Amino acid sequence: MAQYSRIEVATLMRESGMVPLFYHSDIELGKKVIKACYNGGARLMEFTARGDFAYEVFLALNKYALKELPGMVMGVGSITDAAAASLFMQMGANFIVTPSLREDIATICNRRKVLWSPGCGSLTEINRAEELGCEIVKLFPGSTYGPGFVKAVKGPQPWTSIMPTGGVSTEASNLKAWFDAGVTCVGMGSKLISKELLASEDFAGLEGTVKDTLALIKKLRT
């Protein structure tokens, strides 16, 4: 069962400004990634459940986080149906992220008051997600739409909270463009936790990058 309500998770997303995300089938490697992000100041982690037996990996990582990393909020991404959402919520997922808008997932997450963030690519989809109770909409793929799309949406709908994923990097100019446009937070995957970093196991480097990126986001928002 989730340890944090959807309101608590949404508040943390707004406060931190960044949700790191990654997938790897190696549990021990995953623990080191989460620990490095945690040491760097991150308190959110989206495990993108894309591989075979990904539920076994998430279960082990969430147990590790609960025991060793107090305050680390673990969620699951790449969820495409209600059955998968239910499975991961049984394992304690605190939020569910989807690549597209799925009303069946909205229903099952709302029933348990677990935050869900659906991938949307139009104002119509964003409006429907909000009608279904979505707190923070995922703009996906962010690289396709860009900060200009966010700014356009925020004009008539300043209440809309958007988290772009894809097309977000650690570069100051990139982050400035997104936050100037009015995003609530950003989802950051391979630009933060790259395949090269995982291959070299440069966890000290990851810790430093997370720390610097969070500090930059805080500066950009002041």
PDB file of C-alpha atoms in Angstrom:
ATOM      1  CA  MET A   1       0.000   0.000   0.000  1.00  0.00           C
ATOM      2  CA  ALA A   2       1.179   3.546  -0.774  1.00  0.00           C
ATOM      3  CA  GLN A   3       2.810   5.343   2.140  1.00  0.00           C
ATOM      4  CA  TYR A   4       2.004   8.795   0.727  1.00  0.00           C
ATOM      5  CA  SER A   5      -1.304  10.245  -0.460  1.00  0.00           C
ATOM      6  CA  ARG A   6      -1.669  11.799  -3.894  1.00  0.00           C
ATOM      7  CA  ILE A   7      -1.749  15.266  -2.331  1.00  0.00           C
ATOM      8  CA  GLU A   8       1.501  14.604  -0.457  1.00  0.00           C
ATOM      9  CA  VAL A   9       3.185  13.327  -3.627  1.00  0.00           C
ATOM     10  CA  ALA A  10       1.905  16.238  -5.734  1.00  0.00           C
ATOM     11  CA  THR A  11       3.171  18.690  -3.117  1.00  0.00           C
ATOM     12  CA  LEU A  12       6.605  17.062  -3.104  1.00  0.00           C
ATOM     13  CA  MET A  13       6.742  17.181  -6.908  1.00  0.00           C
ATOM     14  CA  ARG A  14       5.973  20.887  -6.823  1.00  0.00           C
ATOM     15  CA  GLU A  15       8.515  21.572  -4.084  1.00  0.00           C
ATOM     16  CA  SER A  16      11.416  19.592  -5.561  1.00  0.00           C
ATOM     17  CA  GLY A  17      10.781  20.357  -9.224  1.00  0.00           C
ATOM     18  CA  MET A  18      12.293  17.120 -10.527  1.00  0.00           C
ATOM     19  CA  VAL A  19      11.389  13.441 -10.754  1.00  0.00           C
ATOM     20  CA  PRO A  20      14.341  11.203 -11.740  1.00  0.00           C
ATOM     21  CA  LEU A  21      13.344   8.105 -13.688  1.00  0.00           C
ATOM     22  CA  PHE A  22      15.171   4.997 -14.794  1.00  0.00           C
ATOM     23  CA  TYR A  23      14.918   1.282 -15.488  1.00  0.00           C
ATOM     24  CA  HIS A  24      17.443  -1.479 -15.053  1.00  0.00           C
ATOM     25  CA  SER A  25      16.947  -5.187 -14.496  1.00  0.00           C
ATOM     26  CA  ASP A  26      19.814  -5.463 -11.985  1.00  0.00           C
ATOM     27  CA  ILE A  27      18.447  -4.976  -8.468  1.00  0.00           C
ATOM     28  CA  GLU A  28      21.780  -4.211  -6.829  1.00  0.00           C
ATOM     29  CA  LEU A  29      22.598  -1.644  -9.488  1.00  0.00           C
ATOM     30  CA  GLY A  30      19.164  -0.130  -8.985  1.00  0.00           C
ATOM     31  CA  LYS A  31      19.778   0.252  -5.270  1.00  0.00           C
ATOM     32  CA  LYS A  32      22.972   2.176  -5.970  1.00  0.00           C
ATOM     33  CA  VAL A  33      21.152   4.469  -8.404  1.00  0.00           C
ATOM     34  CA  ILE A  34      18.420   5.247  -5.899  1.00  0.00           C
ATOM     35  CA  LYS A  35      20.941   5.796  -3.113  1.00  0.00           C
ATOM     36  CA  ALA A  36      22.982   8.206  -5.265  1.00  0.00           C
ATOM     37  CA  CYS A  37      19.865  10.186  -6.189  1.00  0.00           C
ATOM     38  CA  TYR A  38      18.777  10.210  -2.547  1.00  0.00           C
ATOM     39  CA  ASN A  39      22.194  11.425  -1.376  1.00  0.00           C
ATOM     40  CA  GLY A  40      21.983  14.137  -4.023  1.00  0.00           C
ATOM     41  CA  GLY A  41      18.735  15.385  -2.492  1.00  0.00           C
ATOM     42  CA  ALA A  42      16.086  13.697  -4.639  1.00  0.00           C
ATOM     43  CA  ARG A  43      13.072  12.407  -2.746  1.00  0.00           C
ATOM     44  CA  LEU A  44      11.157  11.042  -5.714  1.00  0.00           C
ATOM     45  CA  MET A  45      11.994   8.188  -8.059  1.00  0.00           C
ATOM     46  CA  GLU A  46      10.000   6.826 -10.984  1.00  0.00           C
ATOM     47  CA  PHE A  47      10.919   3.251 -11.836  1.00  0.00           C
ATOM     48  CA  THR A  48       9.980   2.783 -15.492  1.00  0.00           C
ATOM     49  CA  ALA A  49       8.715  -0.794 -15.527  1.00  0.00           C
ATOM     50  CA  ARG A  50       9.620  -1.697 -19.091  1.00  0.00           C
ATOM     51  CA  GLY A  51      11.334  -5.064 -18.833  1.00  0.00           C
ATOM     52  CA  ASP A  52      10.334  -8.647 -18.114  1.00  0.00           C
ATOM     53  CA  PHE A  53       9.834  -9.309 -14.395  1.00  0.00           C
ATOM     54  CA  ALA A  54      10.101  -5.574 -13.698  1.00  0.00           C
ATOM     55  CA  TYR A  55       7.673  -6.030 -10.814  1.00  0.00           C
ATOM     56  CA  GLU A  56      10.231  -8.174  -8.989  1.00  0.00           C
ATOM     57  CA  VAL A  57      12.851  -5.445  -9.354  1.00  0.00           C
ATOM     58  CA  PHE A  58      10.499  -2.705  -8.153  1.00  0.00           C
ATOM     59  CA  LEU A  59       9.396  -4.760  -5.174  1.00  0.00           C
ATOM     60  CA  ALA A  60      13.010  -5.205  -4.052  1.00  0.00           C
ATOM     61  CA  LEU A  61      13.877  -1.545  -4.665  1.00  0.00           C
ATOM     62  CA  ASN A  62      10.829  -0.259  -2.806  1.00  0.00           C
ATOM     63  CA  LYS A  63      11.569  -2.505   0.179  1.00  0.00           C
ATOM     64  CA  TYR A  64      15.130  -1.190   0.152  1.00  0.00           C
ATOM     65  CA  ALA A  65      13.960   2.426   0.025  1.00  0.00           C
ATOM     66  CA  LEU A  66      11.473   1.928   2.853  1.00  0.00           C
ATOM     67  CA  LYS A  67      14.166   0.389   5.049  1.00  0.00           C
ATOM     68  CA  GLU A  68      17.241   2.427   4.158  1.00  0.00           C
ATOM     69  CA  LEU A  69      16.106   5.734   2.622  1.00  0.00           C
ATOM     70  CA  PRO A  70      13.535   7.496   4.816  1.00  0.00           C
ATOM     71  CA  GLY A  71      11.359   9.905   2.894  1.00  0.00           C
ATOM     72  CA  MET A  72      12.169   8.465  -0.542  1.00  0.00           C
ATOM     73  CA  VAL A  73       8.908   8.286  -2.502  1.00  0.00           C
ATOM     74  CA  MET A  74       8.957   5.465  -5.048  1.00  0.00           C
ATOM     75  CA  GLY A  75       6.576   5.382  -8.003  1.00  0.00           C
ATOM     76  CA  VAL A  76       6.240   3.408 -11.234  1.00  0.00           C
ATOM     77  CA  GLY A  77       6.134   4.589 -14.845  1.00  0.00           C
ATOM     78  CA  SER A  78       5.369   3.073 -18.261  1.00  0.00           C
ATOM     79  CA  ILE A  79       2.095   1.642 -16.921  1.00  0.00           C
ATOM     80  CA  THR A  80      -0.409   0.944 -19.693  1.00  0.00           C
ATOM     81  CA  ASP A  81      -3.404  -0.735 -18.033  1.00  0.00           C
ATOM     82  CA  ALA A  82      -5.311  -0.898 -14.756  1.00  0.00           C
ATOM     83  CA  ALA A  83      -4.147  -4.425 -13.937  1.00  0.00           C
ATOM     84  CA  ALA A  84      -0.503  -3.352 -13.976  1.00  0.00           C
ATOM     85  CA  ALA A  85      -1.317  -0.259 -11.908  1.00  0.00           C
ATOM     86  CA  SER A  86      -3.080  -2.425  -9.342  1.00  0.00           C
ATOM     87  CA  LEU A  87      -0.133  -4.856  -9.194  1.00  0.00           C
ATOM     88  CA  PHE A  88       2.396  -2.120  -8.497  1.00  0.00           C
ATOM     89  CA  MET A  89       0.145  -0.413  -5.961  1.00  0.00           C
ATOM     90  CA  GLN A  90       0.007  -3.735  -4.121  1.00  0.00           C
ATOM     91  CA  MET A  91       3.784  -3.439  -3.933  1.00  0.00           C
ATOM     92  CA  GLY A  92       3.602   0.023  -2.428  1.00  0.00           C
ATOM     93  CA  ALA A  93       3.937   2.311  -5.458  1.00  0.00           C
ATOM     94  CA  ASN A  94       3.205   5.861  -4.309  1.00  0.00           C
ATOM     95  CA  PHE A  95       2.424   7.187  -7.767  1.00  0.00           C
ATOM     96  CA  ILE A  96       1.651   5.819 -11.205  1.00  0.00           C
ATOM     97  CA  VAL A  97       2.846   7.397 -14.469  1.00  0.00           C
ATOM     98  CA  THR A  98       1.463   6.421 -17.868  1.00  0.00           C
ATOM     99  CA  PRO A  99       2.587   7.135 -21.449  1.00  0.00           C
ATOM    100  CA  SER A 100      -1.007   7.948 -22.481  1.00  0.00           C
ATOM    101  CA  LEU A 101      -4.341   8.940 -20.956  1.00  0.00           C
ATOM    102  CA  ARG A 102      -6.074   5.813 -19.644  1.00  0.00           C
ATOM    103  CA  GLU A 103      -9.365   6.239 -17.814  1.00  0.00           C
ATOM    104  CA  ASP A 104      -9.215   2.716 -16.366  1.00  0.00           C
ATOM    105  CA  ILE A 105      -5.969   3.649 -14.602  1.00  0.00           C
ATOM    106  CA  ALA A 106      -7.495   6.893 -13.351  1.00  0.00           C
ATOM    107  CA  THR A 107     -10.359   4.988 -11.752  1.00  0.00           C
ATOM    108  CA  ILE A 108      -8.236   2.443  -9.939  1.00  0.00           C
ATOM    109  CA  CYS A 109      -5.713   5.017  -8.691  1.00  0.00           C
ATOM    110  CA  ASN A 110      -8.416   7.431  -7.528  1.00  0.00           C
ATOM    111  CA  ARG A 111     -10.058   4.625  -5.596  1.00  0.00           C
ATOM    112  CA  ARG A 112      -6.890   4.287  -3.509  1.00  0.00           C
ATOM    113  CA  LYS A 113      -6.034   8.020  -3.532  1.00  0.00           C
ATOM    114  CA  VAL A 114      -2.766   7.316  -5.322  1.00  0.00           C
ATOM    115  CA  LEU A 115      -1.397  10.036  -7.597  1.00  0.00           C
ATOM    116  CA  TRP A 116      -1.477   9.185 -11.301  1.00  0.00           C
ATOM    117  CA  SER A 117       0.136  11.271 -14.021  1.00  0.00           C
ATOM    118  CA  PRO A 118      -1.005  10.457 -17.573  1.00  0.00           C
ATOM    119  CA  GLY A 119       0.918  11.271 -20.718  1.00  0.00           C
ATOM    120  CA  CYS A 120      -1.055  13.899 -22.642  1.00  0.00           C
ATOM    121  CA  GLY A 121      -0.378  15.613 -25.954  1.00  0.00           C
ATOM    122  CA  SER A 122      -3.332  17.922 -26.493  1.00  0.00           C
ATOM    123  CA  LEU A 123      -5.425  20.433 -24.569  1.00  0.00           C
ATOM    124  CA  THR A 124      -8.405  18.102 -24.906  1.00  0.00           C
ATOM    125  CA  GLU A 125      -6.492  15.243 -23.256  1.00  0.00           C
ATOM    126  CA  ILE A 126      -5.248  17.563 -20.514  1.00  0.00           C
ATOM    127  CA  ASN A 127      -8.782  18.750 -19.809  1.00  0.00           C
ATOM    128  CA  ARG A 128     -10.097  15.195 -19.671  1.00  0.00           C
ATOM    129  CA  ALA A 129      -7.293  14.138 -17.316  1.00  0.00           C
ATOM    130  CA  GLU A 130      -8.149  17.017 -14.989  1.00  0.00           C
ATOM    131  CA  GLU A 131     -11.845  16.129 -15.116  1.00  0.00           C
ATOM    132  CA  LEU A 132     -10.785  12.649 -13.969  1.00  0.00           C
ATOM    133  CA  GLY A 133      -8.958  14.148 -10.986  1.00  0.00           C
ATOM    134  CA  CYS A 134      -5.379  14.387 -12.275  1.00  0.00           C
ATOM    135  CA  GLU A 135      -3.192  16.672 -10.143  1.00  0.00           C
ATOM    136  CA  ILE A 136      -0.136  16.864 -12.422  1.00  0.00           C
ATOM    137  CA  VAL A 137      -0.308  16.090 -16.130  1.00  0.00           C
ATOM    138  CA  LYS A 138       2.654  14.491 -17.863  1.00  0.00           C
ATOM    139  CA  LEU A 139       3.518  16.163 -21.166  1.00  0.00           C
ATOM    140  CA  PHE A 140       4.889  13.362 -23.306  1.00  0.00           C
ATOM    141  CA  PRO A 141       6.983  13.312 -25.310  1.00  0.00           C
ATOM    142  CA  GLY A 142       8.163  16.706 -24.101  1.00  0.00           C
ATOM    143  CA  SER A 143      10.689  17.045 -26.917  1.00  0.00           C
ATOM    144  CA  THR A 144       7.860  17.003 -29.463  1.00  0.00           C
ATOM    145  CA  TYR A 145       5.877  19.819 -27.849  1.00  0.00           C
ATOM    146  CA  GLY A 146       8.477  21.975 -26.114  1.00  0.00           C
ATOM    147  CA  PRO A 147       8.167  24.847 -23.624  1.00  0.00           C
ATOM    148  CA  GLY A 148       6.065  26.862 -26.069  1.00  0.00           C
ATOM    149  CA  PHE A 149       3.239  24.366 -25.757  1.00  0.00           C
ATOM    150  CA  VAL A 150       3.315  24.634 -21.962  1.00  0.00           C
ATOM    151  CA  LYS A 151       3.206  28.424 -22.120  1.00  0.00           C
ATOM    152  CA  ALA A 152       0.266  28.312 -24.516  1.00  0.00           C
ATOM    153  CA  VAL A 153      -1.697  25.964 -22.222  1.00  0.00           C
ATOM    154  CA  LYS A 154      -0.946  27.997 -19.099  1.00  0.00           C
ATOM    155  CA  GLY A 155      -2.390  31.116 -20.744  1.00  0.00           C
ATOM    156  CA  PRO A 156      -6.068  30.093 -20.639  1.00  0.00           C
ATOM    157  CA  GLN A 157      -5.508  27.454 -17.926  1.00  0.00           C
ATOM    158  CA  PRO A 158      -3.114  28.793 -15.274  1.00  0.00           C
ATOM    159  CA  TRP A 159      -4.349  26.137 -12.847  1.00  0.00           C
ATOM    160  CA  THR A 160      -2.970  23.296 -14.989  1.00  0.00           C
ATOM    161  CA  SER A 161       0.127  21.583 -13.536  1.00  0.00           C
ATOM    162  CA  ILE A 162       2.446  20.076 -16.135  1.00  0.00           C
ATOM    163  CA  MET A 163       5.451  17.738 -15.892  1.00  0.00           C
ATOM    164  CA  PRO A 164       7.293  17.351 -19.211  1.00  0.00           C
ATOM    165  CA  THR A 165       9.172  14.089 -19.698  1.00  0.00           C
ATOM    166  CA  GLY A 166      11.441  13.529 -22.666  1.00  0.00           C
ATOM    167  CA  GLY A 167      13.407  16.460 -24.016  1.00  0.00           C
ATOM    168  CA  VAL A 168      14.458  17.624 -20.550  1.00  0.00           C
ATOM    169  CA  SER A 169      18.172  17.859 -19.789  1.00  0.00           C
ATOM    170  CA  THR A 170      20.383  19.110 -16.983  1.00  0.00           C
ATOM    171  CA  GLU A 171      21.537  22.097 -19.047  1.00  0.00           C
ATOM    172  CA  ALA A 172      20.662  25.476 -17.541  1.00  0.00           C
ATOM    173  CA  SER A 173      19.209  26.831 -20.790  1.00  0.00           C
ATOM    174  CA  ASN A 174      16.927  23.812 -21.189  1.00  0.00           C
ATOM    175  CA  LEU A 175      15.635  23.909 -17.626  1.00  0.00           C
ATOM    176  CA  LYS A 176      15.196  27.686 -17.738  1.00  0.00           C
ATOM    177  CA  ALA A 177      13.030  27.393 -20.847  1.00  0.00           C
ATOM    178  CA  TRP A 178      10.757  24.824 -19.215  1.00  0.00           C
ATOM    179  CA  PHE A 179      10.375  26.593 -15.873  1.00  0.00           C
ATOM    180  CA  ASP A 180       9.963  30.001 -17.506  1.00  0.00           C
ATOM    181  CA  ALA A 181       7.094  28.436 -19.460  1.00  0.00           C
ATOM    182  CA  GLY A 182       5.440  27.456 -16.186  1.00  0.00           C
ATOM    183  CA  VAL A 183       6.028  23.729 -15.626  1.00  0.00           C
ATOM    184  CA  THR A 184       5.403  22.385 -12.133  1.00  0.00           C
ATOM    185  CA  CYS A 185       8.262  19.898 -12.300  1.00  0.00           C
ATOM    186  CA  VAL A 186      10.243  17.918 -14.853  1.00  0.00           C
ATOM    187  CA  GLY A 187      10.721  14.207 -15.373  1.00  0.00           C
ATOM    188  CA  MET A 188      14.329  13.418 -16.217  1.00  0.00           C
ATOM    189  CA  GLY A 189      15.559  10.063 -17.420  1.00  0.00           C
ATOM    190  CA  SER A 190      18.505   9.330 -19.716  1.00  0.00           C
ATOM    191  CA  LYS A 191      19.802  12.906 -19.605  1.00  0.00           C
ATOM    192  CA  LEU A 192      20.297  12.441 -15.875  1.00  0.00           C
ATOM    193  CA  ILE A 193      20.828   8.690 -15.504  1.00  0.00           C
ATOM    194  CA  SER A 194      22.498   7.740 -18.775  1.00  0.00           C
ATOM    195  CA  LYS A 195      23.408   4.304 -20.087  1.00  0.00           C
ATOM    196  CA  GLU A 196      27.051   5.368 -19.971  1.00  0.00           C
ATOM    197  CA  LEU A 197      26.742   6.309 -16.304  1.00  0.00           C
ATOM    198  CA  LEU A 198      25.127   2.985 -15.483  1.00  0.00           C
ATOM    199  CA  ALA A 199      27.801   1.116 -17.431  1.00  0.00           C
ATOM    200  CA  SER A 200      30.640   2.916 -15.630  1.00  0.00           C
ATOM    201  CA  GLU A 201      28.765   2.855 -12.294  1.00  0.00           C
ATOM    202  CA  ASP A 202      29.719   6.469 -11.639  1.00  0.00           C
ATOM    203  CA  PHE A 203      27.369   6.882  -8.701  1.00  0.00           C
ATOM    204  CA  ALA A 204      29.396   9.681  -7.129  1.00  0.00           C
ATOM    205  CA  GLY A 205      29.009  11.581 -10.386  1.00  0.00           C
ATOM    206  CA  LEU A 206      25.260  10.910 -10.392  1.00  0.00           C
ATOM    207  CA  GLU A 207      24.949  12.178  -6.835  1.00  0.00           C
ATOM    208  CA  GLY A 208      26.716  15.384  -7.774  1.00  0.00           C
ATOM    209  CA  THR A 209      24.613  15.895 -10.887  1.00  0.00           C
ATOM    210  CA  VAL A 210      21.373  15.415  -8.972  1.00  0.00           C
ATOM    211  CA  LYS A 211      22.493  17.867  -6.309  1.00  0.00           C
ATOM    212  CA  ASP A 212      23.533  20.478  -8.877  1.00  0.00           C
ATOM    213  CA  THR A 213      20.341  20.064 -10.921  1.00  0.00           C
ATOM    214  CA  LEU A 214      18.064  20.453  -7.909  1.00  0.00           C
ATOM    215  CA  ALA A 215      20.004  23.557  -6.856  1.00  0.00           C
ATOM    216  CA  LEU A 216      19.693  24.994 -10.375  1.00  0.00           C
ATOM    217  CA  ILE A 217      15.950  24.368 -10.445  1.00  0.00           C
ATOM    218  CA  LYS A 218      15.561  26.093  -7.090  1.00  0.00           C
ATOM    219  CA  LYS A 219      17.536  29.078  -8.363  1.00  0.00           C
ATOM    220  CA  LEU A 220      15.472  29.293 -11.552  1.00  0.00           C
ATOM    221  CA  ARG A 221      12.249  29.386  -9.560  1.00  0.00           C
ATOM    222  CA  THR A 222      13.262  32.183  -7.192  1.00  0.00           C
TER     223      THR A 222
END
